[in-house]
CSV table of C-alpha atoms in Angstrom, one decimal:
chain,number,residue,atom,x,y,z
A,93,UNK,CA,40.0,-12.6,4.8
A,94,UNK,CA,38.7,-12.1,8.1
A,95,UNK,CA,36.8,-14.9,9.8
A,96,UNK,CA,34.5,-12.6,11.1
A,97,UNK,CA,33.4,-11.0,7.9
A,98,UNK,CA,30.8,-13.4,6.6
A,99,UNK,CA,28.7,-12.2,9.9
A,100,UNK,CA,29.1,-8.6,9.8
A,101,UNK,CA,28.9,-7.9,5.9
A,102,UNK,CA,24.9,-8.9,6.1
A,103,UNK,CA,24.5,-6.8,9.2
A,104,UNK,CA,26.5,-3.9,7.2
A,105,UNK,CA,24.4,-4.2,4.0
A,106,UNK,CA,21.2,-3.9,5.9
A,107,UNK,CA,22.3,-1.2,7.9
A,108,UNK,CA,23.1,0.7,5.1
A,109,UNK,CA,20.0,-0.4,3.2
A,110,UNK,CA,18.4,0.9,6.4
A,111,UNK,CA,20.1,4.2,6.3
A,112,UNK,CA,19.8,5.1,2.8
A,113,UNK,CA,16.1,4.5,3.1
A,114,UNK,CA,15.8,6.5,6.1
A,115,UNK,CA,17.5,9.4,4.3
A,116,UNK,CA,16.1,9.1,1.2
A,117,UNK,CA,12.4,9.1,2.4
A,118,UNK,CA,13.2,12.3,4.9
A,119,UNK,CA,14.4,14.3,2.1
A,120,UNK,CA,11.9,13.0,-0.4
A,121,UNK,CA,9.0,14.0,2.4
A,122,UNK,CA,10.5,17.6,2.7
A,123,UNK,CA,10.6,17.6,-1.1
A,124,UNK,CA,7.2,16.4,-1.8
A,125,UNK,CA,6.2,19.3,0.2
A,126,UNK,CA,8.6,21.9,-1.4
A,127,UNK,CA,7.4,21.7,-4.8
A,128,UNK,CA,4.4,21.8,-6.8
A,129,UNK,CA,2.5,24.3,-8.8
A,130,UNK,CA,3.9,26.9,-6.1
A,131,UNK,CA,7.3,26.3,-5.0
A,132,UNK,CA,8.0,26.8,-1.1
A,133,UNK,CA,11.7,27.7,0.0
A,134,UNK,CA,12.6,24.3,1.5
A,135,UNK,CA,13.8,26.1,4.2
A,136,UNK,CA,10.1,28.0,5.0
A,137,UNK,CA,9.1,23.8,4.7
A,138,UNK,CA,11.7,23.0,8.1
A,139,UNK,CA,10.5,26.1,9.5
A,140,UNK,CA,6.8,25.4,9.5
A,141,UNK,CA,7.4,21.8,10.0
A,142,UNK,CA,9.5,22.3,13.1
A,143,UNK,CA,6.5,24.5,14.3
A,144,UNK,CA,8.7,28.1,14.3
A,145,UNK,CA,6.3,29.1,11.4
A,146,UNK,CA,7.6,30.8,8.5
A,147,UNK,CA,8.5,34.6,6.5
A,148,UNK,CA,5.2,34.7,4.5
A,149,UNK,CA,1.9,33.4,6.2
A,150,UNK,CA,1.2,32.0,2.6
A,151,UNK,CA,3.6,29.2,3.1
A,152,UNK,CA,2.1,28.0,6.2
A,153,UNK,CA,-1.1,27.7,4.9
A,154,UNK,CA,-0.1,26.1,2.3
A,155,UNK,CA,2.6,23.5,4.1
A,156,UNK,CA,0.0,22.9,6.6
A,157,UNK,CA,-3.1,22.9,4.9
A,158,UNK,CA,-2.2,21.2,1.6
A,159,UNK,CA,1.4,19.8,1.1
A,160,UNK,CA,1.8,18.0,4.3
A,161,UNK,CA,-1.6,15.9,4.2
A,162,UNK,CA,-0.4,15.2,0.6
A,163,UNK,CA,3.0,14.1,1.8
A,164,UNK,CA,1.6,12.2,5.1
A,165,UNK,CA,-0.7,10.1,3.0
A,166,UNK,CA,2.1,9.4,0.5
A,167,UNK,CA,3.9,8.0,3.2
A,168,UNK,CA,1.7,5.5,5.7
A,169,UNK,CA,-0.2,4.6,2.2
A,170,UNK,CA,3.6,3.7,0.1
A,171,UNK,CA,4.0,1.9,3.6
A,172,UNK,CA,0.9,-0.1,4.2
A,173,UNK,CA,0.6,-1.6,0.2
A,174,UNK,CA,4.4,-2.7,0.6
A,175,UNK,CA,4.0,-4.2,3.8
A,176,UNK,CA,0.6,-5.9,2.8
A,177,UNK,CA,2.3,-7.3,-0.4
A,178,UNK,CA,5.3,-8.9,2.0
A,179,UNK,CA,2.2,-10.9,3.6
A,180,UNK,CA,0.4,-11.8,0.6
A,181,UNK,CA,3.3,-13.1,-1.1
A,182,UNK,CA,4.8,-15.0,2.0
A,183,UNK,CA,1.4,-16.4,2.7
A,184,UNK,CA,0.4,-17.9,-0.6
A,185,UNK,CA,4.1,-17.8,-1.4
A,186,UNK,CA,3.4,-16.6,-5.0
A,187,UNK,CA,5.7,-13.8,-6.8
A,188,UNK,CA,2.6,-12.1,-8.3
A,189,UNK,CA,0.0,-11.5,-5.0
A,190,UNK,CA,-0.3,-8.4,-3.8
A,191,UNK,CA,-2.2,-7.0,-1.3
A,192,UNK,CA,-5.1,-6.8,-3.8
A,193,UNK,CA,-5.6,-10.4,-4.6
A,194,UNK,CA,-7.9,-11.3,-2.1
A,195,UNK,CA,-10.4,-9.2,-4.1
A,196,UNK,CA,-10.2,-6.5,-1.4
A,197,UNK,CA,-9.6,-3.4,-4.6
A,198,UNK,CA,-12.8,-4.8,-6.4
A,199,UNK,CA,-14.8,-4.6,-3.0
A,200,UNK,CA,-14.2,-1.5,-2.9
A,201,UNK,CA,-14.7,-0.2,-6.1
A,202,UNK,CA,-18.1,-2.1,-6.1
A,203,UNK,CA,-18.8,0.4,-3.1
A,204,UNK,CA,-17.4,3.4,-4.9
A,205,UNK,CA,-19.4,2.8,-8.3
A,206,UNK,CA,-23.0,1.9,-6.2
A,207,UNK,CA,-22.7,5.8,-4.5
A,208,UNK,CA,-21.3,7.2,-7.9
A,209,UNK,CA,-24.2,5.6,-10.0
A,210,UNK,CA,-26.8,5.9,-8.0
A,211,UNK,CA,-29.6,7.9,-8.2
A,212,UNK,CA,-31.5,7.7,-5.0
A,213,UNK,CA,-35.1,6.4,-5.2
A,214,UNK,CA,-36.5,3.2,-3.4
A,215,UNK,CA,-33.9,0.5,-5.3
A,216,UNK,CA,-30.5,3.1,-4.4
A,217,UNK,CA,-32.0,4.8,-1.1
A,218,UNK,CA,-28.7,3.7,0.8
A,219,UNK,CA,-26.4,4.4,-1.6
A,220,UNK,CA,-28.0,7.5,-2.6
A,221,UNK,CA,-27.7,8.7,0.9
A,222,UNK,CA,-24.4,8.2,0.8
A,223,UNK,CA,-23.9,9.3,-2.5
A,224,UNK,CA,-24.9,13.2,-0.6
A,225,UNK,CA,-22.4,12.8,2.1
A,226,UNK,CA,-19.9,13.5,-1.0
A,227,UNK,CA,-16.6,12.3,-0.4
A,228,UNK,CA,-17.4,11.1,3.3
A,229,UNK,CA,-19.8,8.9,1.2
A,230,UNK,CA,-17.0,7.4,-1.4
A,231,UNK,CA,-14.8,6.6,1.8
A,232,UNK,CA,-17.5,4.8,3.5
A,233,UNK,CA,-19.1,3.0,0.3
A,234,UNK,CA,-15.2,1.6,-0.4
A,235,UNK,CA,-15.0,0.6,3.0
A,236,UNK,CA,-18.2,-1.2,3.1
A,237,UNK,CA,-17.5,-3.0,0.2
A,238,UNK,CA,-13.6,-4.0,1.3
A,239,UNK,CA,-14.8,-5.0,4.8
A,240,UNK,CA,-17.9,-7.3,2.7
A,241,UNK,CA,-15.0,-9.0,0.7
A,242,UNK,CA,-13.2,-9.3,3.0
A,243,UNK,CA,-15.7,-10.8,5.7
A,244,UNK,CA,-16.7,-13.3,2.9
A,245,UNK,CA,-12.5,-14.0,2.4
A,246,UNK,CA,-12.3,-15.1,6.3
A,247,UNK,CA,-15.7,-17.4,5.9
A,248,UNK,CA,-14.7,-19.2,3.5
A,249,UNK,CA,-11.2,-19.4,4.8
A,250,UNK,CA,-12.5,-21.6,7.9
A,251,UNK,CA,-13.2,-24.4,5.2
A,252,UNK,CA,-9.8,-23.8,3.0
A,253,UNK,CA,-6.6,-25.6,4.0
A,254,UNK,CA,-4.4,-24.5,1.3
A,255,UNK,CA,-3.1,-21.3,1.0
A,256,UNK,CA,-3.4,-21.7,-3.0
A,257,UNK,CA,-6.6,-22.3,-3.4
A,258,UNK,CA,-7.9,-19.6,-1.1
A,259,UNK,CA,-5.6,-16.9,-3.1
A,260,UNK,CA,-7.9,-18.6,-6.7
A,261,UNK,CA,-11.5,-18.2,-4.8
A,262,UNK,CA,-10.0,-14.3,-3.7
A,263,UNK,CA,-9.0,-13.7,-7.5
A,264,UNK,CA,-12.5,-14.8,-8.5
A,265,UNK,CA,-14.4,-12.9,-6.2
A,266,UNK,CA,-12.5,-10.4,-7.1
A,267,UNK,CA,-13.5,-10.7,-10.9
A,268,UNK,CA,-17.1,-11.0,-9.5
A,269,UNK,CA,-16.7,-7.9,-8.1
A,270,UNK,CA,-14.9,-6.2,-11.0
A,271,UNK,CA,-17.9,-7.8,-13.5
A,272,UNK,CA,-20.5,-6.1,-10.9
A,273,UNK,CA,-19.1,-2.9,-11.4
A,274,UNK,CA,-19.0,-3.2,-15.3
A,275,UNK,CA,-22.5,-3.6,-15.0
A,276,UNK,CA,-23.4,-0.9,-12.4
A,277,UNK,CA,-21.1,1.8,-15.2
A,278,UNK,CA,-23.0,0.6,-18.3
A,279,UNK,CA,-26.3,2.2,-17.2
A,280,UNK,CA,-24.7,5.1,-14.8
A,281,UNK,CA,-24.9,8.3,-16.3
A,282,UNK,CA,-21.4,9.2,-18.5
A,283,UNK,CA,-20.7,12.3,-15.9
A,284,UNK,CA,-21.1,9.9,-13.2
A,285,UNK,CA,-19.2,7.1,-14.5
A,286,UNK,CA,-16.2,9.7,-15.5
A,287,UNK,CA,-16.3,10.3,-11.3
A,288,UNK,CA,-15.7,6.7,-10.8
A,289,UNK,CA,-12.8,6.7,-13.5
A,290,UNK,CA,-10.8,9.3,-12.0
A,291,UNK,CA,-11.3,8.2,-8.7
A,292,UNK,CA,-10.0,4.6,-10.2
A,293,UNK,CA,-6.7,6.3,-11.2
A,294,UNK,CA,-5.5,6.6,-7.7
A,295,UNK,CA,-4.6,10.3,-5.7
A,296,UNK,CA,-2.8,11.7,-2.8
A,297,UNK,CA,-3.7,14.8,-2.7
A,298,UNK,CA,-7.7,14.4,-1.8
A,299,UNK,CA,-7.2,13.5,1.9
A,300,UNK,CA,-8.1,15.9,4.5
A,301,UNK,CA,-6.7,16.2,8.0
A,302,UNK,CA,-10.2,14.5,9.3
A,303,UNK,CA,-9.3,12.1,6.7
A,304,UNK,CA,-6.0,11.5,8.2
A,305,UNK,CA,-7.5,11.1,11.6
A,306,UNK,CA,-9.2,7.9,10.3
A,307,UNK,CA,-6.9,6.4,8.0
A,308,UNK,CA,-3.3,6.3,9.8
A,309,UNK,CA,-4.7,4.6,13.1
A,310,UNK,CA,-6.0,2.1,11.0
A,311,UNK,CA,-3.1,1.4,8.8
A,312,UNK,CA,-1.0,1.5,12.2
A,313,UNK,CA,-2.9,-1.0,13.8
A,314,UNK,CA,-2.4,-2.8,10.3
A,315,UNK,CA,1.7,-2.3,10.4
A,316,UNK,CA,2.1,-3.5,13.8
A,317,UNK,CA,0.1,-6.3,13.3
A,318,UNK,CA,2.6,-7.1,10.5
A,319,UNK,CA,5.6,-6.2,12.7
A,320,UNK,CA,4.1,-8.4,15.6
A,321,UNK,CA,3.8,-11.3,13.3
A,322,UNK,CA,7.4,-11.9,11.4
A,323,UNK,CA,8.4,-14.7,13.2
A,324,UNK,CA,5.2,-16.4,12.3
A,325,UNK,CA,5.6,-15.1,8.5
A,326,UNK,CA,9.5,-16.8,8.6
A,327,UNK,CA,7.7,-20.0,9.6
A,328,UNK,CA,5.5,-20.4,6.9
A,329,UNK,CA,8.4,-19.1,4.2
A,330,UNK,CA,8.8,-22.9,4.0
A,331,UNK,CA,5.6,-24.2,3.9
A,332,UNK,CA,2.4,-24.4,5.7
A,333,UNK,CA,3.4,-28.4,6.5
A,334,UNK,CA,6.9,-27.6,8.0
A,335,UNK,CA,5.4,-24.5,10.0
A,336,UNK,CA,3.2,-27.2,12.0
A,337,UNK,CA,5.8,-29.3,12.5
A,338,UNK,CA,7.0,-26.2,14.4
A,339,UNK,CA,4.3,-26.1,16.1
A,340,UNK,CA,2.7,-22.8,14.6
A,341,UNK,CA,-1.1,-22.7,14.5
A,342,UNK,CA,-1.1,-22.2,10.7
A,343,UNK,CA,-5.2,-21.0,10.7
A,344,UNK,CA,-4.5,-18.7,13.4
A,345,UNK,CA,-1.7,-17.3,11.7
A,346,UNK,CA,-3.7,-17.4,8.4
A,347,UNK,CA,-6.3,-15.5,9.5
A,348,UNK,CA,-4.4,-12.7,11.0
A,349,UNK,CA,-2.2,-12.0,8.0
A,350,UNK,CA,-5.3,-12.2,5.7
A,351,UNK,CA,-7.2,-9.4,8.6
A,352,UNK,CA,-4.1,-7.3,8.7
A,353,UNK,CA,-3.7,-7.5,4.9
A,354,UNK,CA,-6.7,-6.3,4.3
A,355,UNK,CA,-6.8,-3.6,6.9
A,356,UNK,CA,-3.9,-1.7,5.5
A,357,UNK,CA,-5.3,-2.4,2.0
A,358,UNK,CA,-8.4,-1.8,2.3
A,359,UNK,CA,-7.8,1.8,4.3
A,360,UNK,CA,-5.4,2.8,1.5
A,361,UNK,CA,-8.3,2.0,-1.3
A,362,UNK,CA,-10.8,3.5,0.7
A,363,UNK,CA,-8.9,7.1,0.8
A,364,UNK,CA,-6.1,7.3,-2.0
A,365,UNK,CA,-8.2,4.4,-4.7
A,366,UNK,CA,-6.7,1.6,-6.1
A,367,UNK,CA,-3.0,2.1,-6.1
A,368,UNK,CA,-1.3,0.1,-8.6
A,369,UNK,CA,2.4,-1.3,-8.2
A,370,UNK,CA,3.5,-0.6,-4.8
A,371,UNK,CA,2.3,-3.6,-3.1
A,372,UNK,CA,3.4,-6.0,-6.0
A,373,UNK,CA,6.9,-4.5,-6.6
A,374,UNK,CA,8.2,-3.2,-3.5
A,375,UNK,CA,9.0,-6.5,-1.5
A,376,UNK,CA,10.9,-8.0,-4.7
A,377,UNK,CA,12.9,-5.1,-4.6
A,378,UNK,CA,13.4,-4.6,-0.9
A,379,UNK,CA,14.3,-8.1,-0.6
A,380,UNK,CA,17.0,-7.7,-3.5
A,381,UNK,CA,18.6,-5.0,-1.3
A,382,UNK,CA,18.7,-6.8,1.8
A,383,UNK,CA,19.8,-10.0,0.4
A,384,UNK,CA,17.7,-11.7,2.6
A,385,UNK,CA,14.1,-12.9,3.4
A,386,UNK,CA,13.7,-12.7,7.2
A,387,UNK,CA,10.7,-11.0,8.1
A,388,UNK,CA,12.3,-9.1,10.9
A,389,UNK,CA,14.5,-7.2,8.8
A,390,UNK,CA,11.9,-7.0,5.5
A,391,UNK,CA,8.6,-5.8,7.1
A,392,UNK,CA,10.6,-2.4,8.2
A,393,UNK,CA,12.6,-2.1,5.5
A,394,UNK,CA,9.3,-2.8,2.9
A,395,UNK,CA,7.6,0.3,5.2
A,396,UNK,CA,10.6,2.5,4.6
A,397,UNK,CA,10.6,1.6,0.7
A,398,UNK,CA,7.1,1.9,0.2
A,399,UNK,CA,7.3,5.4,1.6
A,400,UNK,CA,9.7,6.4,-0.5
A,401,UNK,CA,8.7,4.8,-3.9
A,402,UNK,CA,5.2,6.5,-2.7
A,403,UNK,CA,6.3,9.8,-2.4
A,404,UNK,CA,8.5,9.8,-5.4
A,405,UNK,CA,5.7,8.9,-7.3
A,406,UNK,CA,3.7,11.8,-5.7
A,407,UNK,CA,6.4,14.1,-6.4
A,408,UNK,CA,6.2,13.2,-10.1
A,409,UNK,CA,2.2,13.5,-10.2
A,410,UNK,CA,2.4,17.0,-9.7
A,411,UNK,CA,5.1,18.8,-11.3
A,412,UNK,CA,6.8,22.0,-10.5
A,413,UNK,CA,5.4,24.7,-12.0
A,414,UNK,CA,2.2,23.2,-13.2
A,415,UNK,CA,-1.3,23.0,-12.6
A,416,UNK,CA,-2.2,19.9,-14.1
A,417,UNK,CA,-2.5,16.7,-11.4
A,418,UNK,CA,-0.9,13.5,-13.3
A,419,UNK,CA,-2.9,10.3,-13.2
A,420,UNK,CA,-1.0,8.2,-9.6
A,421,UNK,CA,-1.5,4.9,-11.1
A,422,UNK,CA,0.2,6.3,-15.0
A,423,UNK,CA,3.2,7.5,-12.7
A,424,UNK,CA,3.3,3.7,-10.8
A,425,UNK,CA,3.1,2.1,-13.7
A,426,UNK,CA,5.5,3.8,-16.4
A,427,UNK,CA,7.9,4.6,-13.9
A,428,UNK,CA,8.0,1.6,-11.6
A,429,UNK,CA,7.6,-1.4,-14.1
A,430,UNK,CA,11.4,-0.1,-16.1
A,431,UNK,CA,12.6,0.4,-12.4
A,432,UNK,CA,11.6,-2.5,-10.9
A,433,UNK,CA,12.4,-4.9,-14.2
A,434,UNK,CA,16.0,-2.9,-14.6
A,435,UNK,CA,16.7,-3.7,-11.0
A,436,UNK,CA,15.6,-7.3,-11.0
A,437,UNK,CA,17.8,-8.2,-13.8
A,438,UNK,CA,20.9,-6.5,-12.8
A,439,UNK,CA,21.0,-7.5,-8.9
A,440,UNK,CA,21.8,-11.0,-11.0
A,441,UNK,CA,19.4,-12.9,-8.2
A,442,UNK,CA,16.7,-13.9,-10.3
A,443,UNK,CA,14.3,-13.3,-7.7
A,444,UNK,CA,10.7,-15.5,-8.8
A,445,UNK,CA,9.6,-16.4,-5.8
A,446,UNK,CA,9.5,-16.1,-1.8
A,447,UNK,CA,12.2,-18.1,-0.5
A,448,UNK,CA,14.7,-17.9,2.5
């Protein structure tokens, strides 16, 4: 055996994992936009994508108008809930966060549910303002309520030393939140409450370019916060008390995983609703592939998977041929969970836990 193969099988595997990614979530983008309840010649798709427009104006109205919003949202959202769940698990360096833990999803849906139940007067004048902006409204109430957990999350994390214990008082405010809500649907109207159900089962296919103009700047300033802090992520793999010793300002570092967390989160919610899965599975699995742990290498990868797993999932919401829109978070959830278990169990590497 080569003495030089122990280095450059790692560097091999990830560069394939890399490329196979890479490929996969190209075609599965061209795909997305391909199919539906009218198909689109894959090759109109290139052609209107690449700007040299296609044979029948229908298809460009369609690629452009419909299918590639779809498809774009897919993508940066897939991206942002995987790459959020690589934080949340590193930083309380628990299997089971994900990027909602901090109570960011029930934030938001406590927005969402005061504009869908209200119904104006003195008591709901704000919300019922809101609630006539329409879906401008919904965006703004989940953001509101995201960006109020989360504002409450940094507070309180000024006077929390342990990662642990902060991840407990986000889960409760989080159950807070979800109680609220319970509240706010038993006296809403039942055509208003079904609103805030179906807007609970998760979409892609509701976002608007002006949606888009909102929503990808914010979970790109989310990503490259993400990107910008690995190393600091690979220091507290092993602990909060060893990545002092190091010399890392673990607050600091704290604080701007927990901000940039929540920004990709809470931009995802705000648009697409509370997508189940993504951020909870995809690091397990992307860290399976890579064989390794390293931040550098996982935060990119996670973004690539995230996509893809996304728009598979979007592919399968809407089949070929029909009308009917399948629930997102049915598709995450029966599909994904098998996946996800099946793959676990098979790589043989009884991944439980963040470790190096």
């Amino acid at each position: 055996m080569s003495t030089r193969e122990p280095r450059t099988t790692p560097r091999r595997r990830r560069a394939a994992v890399f490329a196979a990614l890479a490929a996969g979530t190209a075609a599965l983008f061209v795909l997305t936009i391909a199919t539906g309840s009218y198909r689109v010649p894959v090759a109109e798709v290139v052609r209107v994508l690449s700007g040299a427009g296609g044979g029948d104006p229908r298809w460009a109205v369609i690629v452009q108008e419909v299918r590639l919003p779809r498809a774009l949202t897919a993508t940066a959202v897939g991206a942002a809930l995987a790459v959020a769940g690589v934080q949340m698990q590193t930083l309380f360096r628990n299997a089971l966060a994900d990027p909602f833990s901090l109570g960011v999803s029930s934030g938001a849906s406590m927005g969402v549910a005061a504009v869908v139940v209200s119904t104006g007067g003195v008591a709901g004048g704000f919300t019922g303002n809101l609630a006539g902006l329409g879906r401008l409204g919904v965006v703004l109430a989940a953001s509101l309520g995201a960006g109020c957990v989360l504002a409450l999350v940094l507070l309180l994390s000024r006077w929390v030393r342990s990662a642990v214990t902060l991840l407990v008082i986000g889960v409760m405010i989080g159950s807070a939140a979800t109680a609220v809500v319970s509240v706010m649907l038993v006296y809403a109207q039942p055509e208003r409450a079904q609103q805030f159900v179906l807007w609970g089962l998760g979409s892609f296919s509701a976002t608007t370019w002006p949606d888009l103009a909102v929503m990808l700047p914010v979970i790109g300033a989310g990503l490259l916060t993400a990107l910008l802090t690995a190393k600091r992520l690979n220091a507290l793999l092993l602990g909060e008390d060893y990545a002092r010793t190091m010399g890392l300002n673990v607050r600091r570092s704290r604080d701007l995983a927990l901000l940039g967390t929540s920004l990709l989160a809470g931009a995802a919610t705000a648009f697409c609703g509370p997508v189940a899965f993504l951020g909870l599975a995809v690091p397990h699995l992307t860290r399976v592939a890579l064989g390794t742990s390293d931040h550098r290498a996982l935060i990119p990868a996670s973004m690539l998977a995230g996509a893809f797993l996304a728009l598979a999932c979007a592919l399968l919401s809407q089949p070929p041929g029909m009308d009917a829109v399948l629930p997102l978070n049915a598709i995450t959830s029966l599909f994904g969970a098998p996946v996800v278990i099946a793959f676990l169990i098979r790589s043989r590497r009884g991944v439980q836990g963040v470790t190096a």
